[in-house]
Coordinates of C-alpha atoms and ligand atoms in Angstrom, one line a residue:
X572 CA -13.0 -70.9 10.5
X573 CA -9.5 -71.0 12.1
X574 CA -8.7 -69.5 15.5
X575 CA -6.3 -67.5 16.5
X576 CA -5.1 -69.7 18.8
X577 CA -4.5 -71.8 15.8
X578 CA -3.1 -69.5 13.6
X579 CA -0.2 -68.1 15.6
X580 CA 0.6 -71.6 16.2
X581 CA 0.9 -72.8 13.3
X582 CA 2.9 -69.3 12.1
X583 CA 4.8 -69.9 15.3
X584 CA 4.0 -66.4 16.9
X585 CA 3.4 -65.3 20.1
X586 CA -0.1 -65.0 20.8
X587 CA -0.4 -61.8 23.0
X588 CA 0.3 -58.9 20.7
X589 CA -2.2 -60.8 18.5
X590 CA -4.7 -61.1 21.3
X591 CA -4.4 -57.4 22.4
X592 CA -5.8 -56.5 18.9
X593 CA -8.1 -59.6 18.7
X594 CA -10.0 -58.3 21.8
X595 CA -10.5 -54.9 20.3
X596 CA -11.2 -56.2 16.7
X597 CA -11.8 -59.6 16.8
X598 CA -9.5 -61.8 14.2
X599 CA -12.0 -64.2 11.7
X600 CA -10.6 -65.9 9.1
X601 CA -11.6 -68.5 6.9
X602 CA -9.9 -71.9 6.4
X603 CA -9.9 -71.3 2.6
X604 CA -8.3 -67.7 3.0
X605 CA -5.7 -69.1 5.5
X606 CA -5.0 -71.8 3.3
X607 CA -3.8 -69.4 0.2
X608 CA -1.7 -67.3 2.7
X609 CA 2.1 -68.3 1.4
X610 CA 4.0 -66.5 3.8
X611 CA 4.6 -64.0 6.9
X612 CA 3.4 -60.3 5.4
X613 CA 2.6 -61.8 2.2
X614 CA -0.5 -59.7 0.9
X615 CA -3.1 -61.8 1.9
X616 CA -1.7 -61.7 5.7
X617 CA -1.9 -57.9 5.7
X618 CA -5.6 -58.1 4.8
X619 CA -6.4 -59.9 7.9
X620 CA -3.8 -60.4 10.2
X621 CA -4.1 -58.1 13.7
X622 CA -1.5 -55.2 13.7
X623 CA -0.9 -53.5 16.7
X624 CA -1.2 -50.1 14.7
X625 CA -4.9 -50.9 14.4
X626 CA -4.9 -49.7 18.1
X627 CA -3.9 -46.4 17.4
X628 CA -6.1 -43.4 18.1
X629 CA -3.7 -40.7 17.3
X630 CA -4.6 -40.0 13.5
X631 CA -6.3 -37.4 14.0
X632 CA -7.8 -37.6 10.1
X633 CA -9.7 -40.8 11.3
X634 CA -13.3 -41.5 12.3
X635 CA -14.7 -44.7 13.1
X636 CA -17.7 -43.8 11.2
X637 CA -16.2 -42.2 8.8
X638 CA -18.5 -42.2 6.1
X639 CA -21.1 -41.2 8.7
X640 CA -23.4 -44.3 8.5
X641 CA -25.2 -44.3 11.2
X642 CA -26.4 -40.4 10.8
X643 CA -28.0 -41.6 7.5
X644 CA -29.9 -44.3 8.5
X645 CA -33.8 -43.8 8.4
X646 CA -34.1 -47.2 10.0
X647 CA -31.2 -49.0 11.9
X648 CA -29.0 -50.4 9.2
X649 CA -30.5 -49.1 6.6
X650 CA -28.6 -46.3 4.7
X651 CA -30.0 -43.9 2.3
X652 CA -27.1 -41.8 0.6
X653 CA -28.5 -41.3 -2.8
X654 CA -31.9 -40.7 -4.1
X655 CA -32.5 -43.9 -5.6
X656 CA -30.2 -46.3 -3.7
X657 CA -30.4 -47.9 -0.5
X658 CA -27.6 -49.6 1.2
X659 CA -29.1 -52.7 3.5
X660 CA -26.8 -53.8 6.1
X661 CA -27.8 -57.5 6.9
X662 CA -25.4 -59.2 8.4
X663 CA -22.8 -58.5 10.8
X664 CA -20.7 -62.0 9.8
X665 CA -18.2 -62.0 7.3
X666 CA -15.6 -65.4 6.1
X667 CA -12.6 -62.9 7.1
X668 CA -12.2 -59.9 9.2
X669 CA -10.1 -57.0 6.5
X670 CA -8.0 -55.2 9.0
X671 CA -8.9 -52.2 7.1
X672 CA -13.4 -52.6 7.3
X673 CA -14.8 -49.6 7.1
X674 CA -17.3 -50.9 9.6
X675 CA -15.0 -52.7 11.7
X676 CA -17.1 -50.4 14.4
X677 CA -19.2 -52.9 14.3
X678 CA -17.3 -56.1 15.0
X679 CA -17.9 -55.6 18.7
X680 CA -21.6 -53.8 18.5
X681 CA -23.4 -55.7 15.9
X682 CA -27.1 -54.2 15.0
X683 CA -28.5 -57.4 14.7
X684 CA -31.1 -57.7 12.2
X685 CA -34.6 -59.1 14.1
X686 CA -37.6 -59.6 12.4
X687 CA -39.0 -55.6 13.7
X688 CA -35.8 -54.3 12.0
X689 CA -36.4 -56.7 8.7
X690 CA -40.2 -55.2 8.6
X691 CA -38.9 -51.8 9.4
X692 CA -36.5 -51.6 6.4
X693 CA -38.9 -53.0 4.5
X694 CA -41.6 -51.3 5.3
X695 CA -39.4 -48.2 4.8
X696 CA -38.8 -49.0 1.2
X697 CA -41.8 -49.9 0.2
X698 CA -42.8 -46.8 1.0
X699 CA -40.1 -44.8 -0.9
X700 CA -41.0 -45.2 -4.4
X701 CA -37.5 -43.3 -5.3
X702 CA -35.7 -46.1 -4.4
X703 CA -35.0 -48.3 -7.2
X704 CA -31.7 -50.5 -6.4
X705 CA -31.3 -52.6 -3.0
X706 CA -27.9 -53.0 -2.1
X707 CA -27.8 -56.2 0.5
X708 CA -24.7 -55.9 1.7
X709 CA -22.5 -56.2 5.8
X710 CA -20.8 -58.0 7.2
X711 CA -22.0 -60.2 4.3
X712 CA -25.0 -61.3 3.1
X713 CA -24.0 -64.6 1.9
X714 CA -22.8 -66.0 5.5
X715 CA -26.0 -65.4 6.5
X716 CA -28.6 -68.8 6.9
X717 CA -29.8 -69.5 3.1
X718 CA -33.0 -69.5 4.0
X719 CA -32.8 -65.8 5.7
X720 CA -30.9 -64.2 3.1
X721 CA -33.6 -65.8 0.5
X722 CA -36.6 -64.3 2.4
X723 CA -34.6 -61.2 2.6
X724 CA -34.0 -61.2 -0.9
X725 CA -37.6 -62.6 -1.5
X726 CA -39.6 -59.5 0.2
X727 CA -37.1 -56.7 -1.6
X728 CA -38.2 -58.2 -5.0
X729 CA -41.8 -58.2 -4.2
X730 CA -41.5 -54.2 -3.8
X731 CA -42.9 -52.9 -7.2
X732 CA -40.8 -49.8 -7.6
X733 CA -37.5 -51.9 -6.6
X734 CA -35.8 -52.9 -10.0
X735 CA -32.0 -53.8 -9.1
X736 CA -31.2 -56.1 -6.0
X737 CA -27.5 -55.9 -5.6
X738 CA -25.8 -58.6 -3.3
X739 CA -21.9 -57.1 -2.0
X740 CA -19.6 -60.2 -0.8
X741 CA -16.5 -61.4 -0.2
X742 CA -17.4 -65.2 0.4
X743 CA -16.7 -66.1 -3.7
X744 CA -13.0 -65.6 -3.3
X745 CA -12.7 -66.0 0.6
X746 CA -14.7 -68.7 1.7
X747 CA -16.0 -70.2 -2.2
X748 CA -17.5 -73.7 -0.7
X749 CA -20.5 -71.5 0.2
X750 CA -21.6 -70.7 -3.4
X751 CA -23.2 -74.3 -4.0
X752 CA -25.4 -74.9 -7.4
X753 CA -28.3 -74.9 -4.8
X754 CA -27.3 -71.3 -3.8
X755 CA -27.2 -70.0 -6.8
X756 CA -30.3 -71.6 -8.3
X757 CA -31.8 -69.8 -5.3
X758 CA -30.8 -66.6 -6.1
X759 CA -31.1 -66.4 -9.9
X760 CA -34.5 -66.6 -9.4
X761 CA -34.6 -62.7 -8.3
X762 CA -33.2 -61.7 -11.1
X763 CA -32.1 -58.8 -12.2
X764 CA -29.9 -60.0 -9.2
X765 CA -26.4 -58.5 -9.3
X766 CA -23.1 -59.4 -7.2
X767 CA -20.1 -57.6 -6.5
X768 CA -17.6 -59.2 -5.2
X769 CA -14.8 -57.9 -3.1
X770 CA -11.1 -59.2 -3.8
X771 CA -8.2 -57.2 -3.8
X772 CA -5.4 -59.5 -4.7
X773 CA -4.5 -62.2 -7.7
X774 CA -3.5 -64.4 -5.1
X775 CA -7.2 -64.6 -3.7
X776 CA -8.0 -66.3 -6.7
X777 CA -8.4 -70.3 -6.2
X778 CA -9.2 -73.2 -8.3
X779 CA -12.3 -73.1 -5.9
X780 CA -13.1 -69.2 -6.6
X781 CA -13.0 -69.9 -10.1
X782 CA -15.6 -72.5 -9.8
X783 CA -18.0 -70.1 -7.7
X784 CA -17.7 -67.5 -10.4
X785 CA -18.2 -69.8 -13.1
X786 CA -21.4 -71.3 -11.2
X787 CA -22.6 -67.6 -10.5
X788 CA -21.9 -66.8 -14.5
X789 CA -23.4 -69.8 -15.8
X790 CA -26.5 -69.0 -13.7
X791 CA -26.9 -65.3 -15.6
X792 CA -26.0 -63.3 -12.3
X793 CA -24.1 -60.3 -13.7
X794 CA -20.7 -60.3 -11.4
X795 CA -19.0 -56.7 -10.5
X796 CA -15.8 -56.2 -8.4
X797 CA -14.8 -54.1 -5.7
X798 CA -11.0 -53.6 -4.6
X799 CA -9.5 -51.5 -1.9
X800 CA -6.4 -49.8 -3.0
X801 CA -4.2 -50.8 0.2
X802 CA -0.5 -49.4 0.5
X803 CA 2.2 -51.8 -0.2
X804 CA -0.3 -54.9 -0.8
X805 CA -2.1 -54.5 -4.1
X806 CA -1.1 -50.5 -5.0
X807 CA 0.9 -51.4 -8.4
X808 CA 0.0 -51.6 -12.0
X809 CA 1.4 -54.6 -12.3
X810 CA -0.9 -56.5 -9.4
X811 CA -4.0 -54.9 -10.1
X812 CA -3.6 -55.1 -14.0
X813 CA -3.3 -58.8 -13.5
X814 CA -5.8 -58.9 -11.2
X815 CA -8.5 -57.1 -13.6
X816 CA -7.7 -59.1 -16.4
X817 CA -8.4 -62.2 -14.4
X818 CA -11.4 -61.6 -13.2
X819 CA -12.7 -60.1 -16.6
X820 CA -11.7 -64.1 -17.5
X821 CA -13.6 -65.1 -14.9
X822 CA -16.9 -63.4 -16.1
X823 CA -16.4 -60.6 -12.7
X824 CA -16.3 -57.1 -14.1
X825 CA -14.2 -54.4 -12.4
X826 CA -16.1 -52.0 -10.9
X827 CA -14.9 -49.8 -8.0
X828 CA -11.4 -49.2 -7.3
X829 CA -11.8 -48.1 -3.7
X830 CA -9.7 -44.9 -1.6
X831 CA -9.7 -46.1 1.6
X832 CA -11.7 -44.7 4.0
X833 CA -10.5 -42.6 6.9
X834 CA -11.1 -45.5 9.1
X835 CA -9.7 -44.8 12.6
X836 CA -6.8 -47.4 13.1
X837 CA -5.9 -48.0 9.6
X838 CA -3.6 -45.0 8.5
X839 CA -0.9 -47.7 7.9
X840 CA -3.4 -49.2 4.6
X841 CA -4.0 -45.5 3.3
X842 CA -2.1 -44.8 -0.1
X843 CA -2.3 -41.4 -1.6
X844 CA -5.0 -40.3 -3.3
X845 CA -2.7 -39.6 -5.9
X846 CA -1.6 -43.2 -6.3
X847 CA -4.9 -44.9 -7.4
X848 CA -4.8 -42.1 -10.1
X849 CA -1.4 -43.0 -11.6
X850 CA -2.0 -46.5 -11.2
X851 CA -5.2 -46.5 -13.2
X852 CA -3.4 -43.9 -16.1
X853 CA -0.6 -46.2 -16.1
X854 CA -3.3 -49.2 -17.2
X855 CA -5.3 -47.6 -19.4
X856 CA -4.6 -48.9 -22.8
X857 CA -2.0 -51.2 -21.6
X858 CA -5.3 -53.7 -21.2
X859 CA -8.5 -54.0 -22.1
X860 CA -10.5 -51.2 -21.2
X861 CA -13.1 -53.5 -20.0
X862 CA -10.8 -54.3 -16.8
X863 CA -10.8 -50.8 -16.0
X864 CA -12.4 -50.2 -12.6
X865 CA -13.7 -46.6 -11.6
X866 CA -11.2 -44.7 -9.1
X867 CA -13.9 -43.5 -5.8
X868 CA -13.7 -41.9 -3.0
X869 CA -16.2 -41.9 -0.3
X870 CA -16.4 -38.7 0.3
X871 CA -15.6 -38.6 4.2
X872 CA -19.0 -37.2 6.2
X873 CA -21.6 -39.2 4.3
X874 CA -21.1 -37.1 1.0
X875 CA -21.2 -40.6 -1.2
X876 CA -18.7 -42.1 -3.9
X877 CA -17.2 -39.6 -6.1
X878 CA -15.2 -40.7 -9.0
X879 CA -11.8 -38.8 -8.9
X880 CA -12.0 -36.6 -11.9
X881 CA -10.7 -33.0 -12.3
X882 CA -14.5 -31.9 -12.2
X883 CA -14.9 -32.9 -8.7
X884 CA -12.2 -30.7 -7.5
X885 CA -13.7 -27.9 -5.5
X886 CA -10.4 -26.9 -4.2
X887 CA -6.9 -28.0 -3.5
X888 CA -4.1 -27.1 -1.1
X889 CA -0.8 -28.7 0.6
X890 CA -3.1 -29.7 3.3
X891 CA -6.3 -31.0 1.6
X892 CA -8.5 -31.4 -1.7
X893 CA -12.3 -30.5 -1.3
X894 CA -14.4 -32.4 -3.3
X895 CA -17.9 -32.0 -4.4
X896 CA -20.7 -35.1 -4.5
X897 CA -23.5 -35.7 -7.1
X898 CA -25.7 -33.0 -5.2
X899 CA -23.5 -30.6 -5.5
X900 CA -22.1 -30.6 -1.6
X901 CA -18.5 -31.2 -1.1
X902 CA -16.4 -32.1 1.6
X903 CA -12.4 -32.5 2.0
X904 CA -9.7 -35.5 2.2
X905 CA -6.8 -34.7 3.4
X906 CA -3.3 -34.8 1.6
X907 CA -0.3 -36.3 2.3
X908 CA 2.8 -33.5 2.4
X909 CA 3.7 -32.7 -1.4
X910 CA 0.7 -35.0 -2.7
X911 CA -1.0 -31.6 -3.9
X912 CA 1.5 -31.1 -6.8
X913 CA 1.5 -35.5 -7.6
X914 CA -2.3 -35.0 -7.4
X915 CA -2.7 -32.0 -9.9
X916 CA -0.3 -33.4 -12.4
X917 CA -2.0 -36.2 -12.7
X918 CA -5.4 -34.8 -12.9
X919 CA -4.6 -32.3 -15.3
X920 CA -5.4 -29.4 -13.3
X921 CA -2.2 -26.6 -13.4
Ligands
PLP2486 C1 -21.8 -47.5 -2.5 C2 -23.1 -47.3 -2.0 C3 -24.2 -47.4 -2.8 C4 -24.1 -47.9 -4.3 O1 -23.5 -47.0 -5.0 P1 -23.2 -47.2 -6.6 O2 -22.3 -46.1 -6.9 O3 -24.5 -47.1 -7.3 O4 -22.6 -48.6 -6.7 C5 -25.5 -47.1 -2.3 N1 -25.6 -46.7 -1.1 C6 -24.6 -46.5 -0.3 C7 -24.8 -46.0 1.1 C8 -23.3 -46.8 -0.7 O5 -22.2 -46.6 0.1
SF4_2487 S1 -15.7 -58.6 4.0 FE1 -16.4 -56.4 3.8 S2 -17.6 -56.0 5.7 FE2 -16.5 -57.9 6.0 S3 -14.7 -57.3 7.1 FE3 -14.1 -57.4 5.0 S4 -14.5 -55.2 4.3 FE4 -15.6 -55.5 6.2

């Protein structure tokens, strides 16, 4: 990890404005990740540099829970959205701080997870016969101890009605010395073991990211992708079409393409909801179908993902479009001025 001491020095910038941010959302970064970082704004900087518009309250769109978390959590840091699926939050450590975390809340106020919370959330889905797929996810799983995350991993498996474990990360393309053969071994023994991996850029992708995939593929763990649309760093075809068809190459399937969320303090990473639309009509059939990621939108209030399709439209206005979830319970986004009109278009809707 590099400091931020370390970093403004060796970007020669002044250290305050940095710190004022810093103390509010703490700066982490990964050697690795600062290593690939070419230049002042380039788009791995924005992912993880502090910006003083972080520190401003006055959207008044944003939450800092947006997606209502903690509301949905049977047992602390455990959240059940959807019927089947639990989302397992076990670790409050990541190998870079995104500016634009959804649960950058929790920076400063970790839940950490003690061994009453482990056998809570355990206990919790053993007794939930609906749930069929654990998603281990943070902060990030794999900075946690080895050892932890295996025993984590090791009592989900041992649940009879639990048939997926899902692992979400960004350490394979932020901090890739962590994925060592011994790792991996590890966890291709719980298979069916899946990992998505988040990565939002062509530039994330190393010589040494390359290797983790290919040891991750080579062991039979199934890799999916997760990227955050993020104005003015990765919202054009011609990045994210690049970016897809690499990581098809490197065995990683593109899964989500993600809205961001209505994070408080991160208005200035929001694109239109319009924008991952076009983007994703402008790739389709340009390359390989396979590389396509879903468009989603967490539906603000806890609602879940919702692919953005004409069908989810409840209603639309200048202001806002209302959007309905799996269960049939909607809940709006707001729109940027004239986005309604970009929006219909390129929906299809009239
Ligand atoms: C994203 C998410 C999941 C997994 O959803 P999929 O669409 O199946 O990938 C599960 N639970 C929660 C709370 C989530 O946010
Ligand atoms: S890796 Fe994920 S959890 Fe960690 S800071 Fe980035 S977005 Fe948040």
């Amino acid at each position: 990890m590099i400091s931020l001491e370390q970093f403004a020095a060796h970007w020669k910038m002044p250290l305050n404005p940095l710190k004022a941010v810093h103390q509010v959302y703490p700066f982490v970064l990964s050697r690795h990740f600062a290593n690939l970082i070419t230049a002042p704004e380039d788009p791995l900087w924005r992912q993880v540099v502090p910006d003083p518009r972080e520190l401003d309250n006055s959207d008044p769109l944003s939450l800092m829970d947006p997606l209502g978390e903690e509301s949905r959590s049977p047992v602390p840091n455990l959240v059940h959205r959807y019927p089947d699926r639990v989302l397992w939050i076990v670790s409050d450590v990541c190998a870079v701080h995104c500016r634009f975390c959804t649960r950058k809340r929790r920076w400063t106020h970790p839940v950490p997870l003690t061994d009453d919370l482990v056998h809570e959330a355990v206990d919790y889905i053993r007794k939930t016969p609906a749930i069929h797929d654990v998603l281990l996810s943070g902060g990030d799983p794999l900075m946690l101890p080895v050892d932890f995350l295996e025993s984590l991993v090791a009592r989900v498996r041992e649940i009879p009605h639990v048939r997926l474990i899902r692992l979400g990360t960004r350490v394979p393309f932020a901090d890739p010395a962590r994925i060592t053969p011994a790792l991996v071994r590890r966890l291709a023994a719980y298979a069916p073991l899946y990992i998505n991996i988040h990565v939002n850029h062509p530039s994330e992708i190393s010589p040494e990211s390359r290797e983790a995939c290919r040891l991750l593929a080579d062991a039979g763990i199934p890799l999916g992708s997760q990227t955050v649309l993020l104005n003015g760093i990765n919202d054009d075809a011609g990045v994210l079409g690049t970016l897809f068809m690499e990581l098809l190459t490197l065995r990683v399937r593109p899964y989500y393409l993600l809205q961001m969320d209505l994070m408080q303090g991160t208005a200035h990473f929001r694109t239109p909801l319009s924008a991952g639309m076009e983007l994703l009509a402008a790739l389709r059939h340009r390359i390989s179908g396979l590389a396509l990621p879903h468009f989603v939108v967490d539906l603000p209030g806890g609602l879940g993902k919702v692919p953005m399709t004409a069908s989810a439209v409840v209603h639309m206005d200048s202001k806002r479009v209302v959007l309905k979830n799996f269960a049939e319970r909607s809940s709006a986004y707001p729109l940027e001025p004239f986005e309604a009109e970009r929006l219909r278009r390129v929906l299809g809707l009239s």
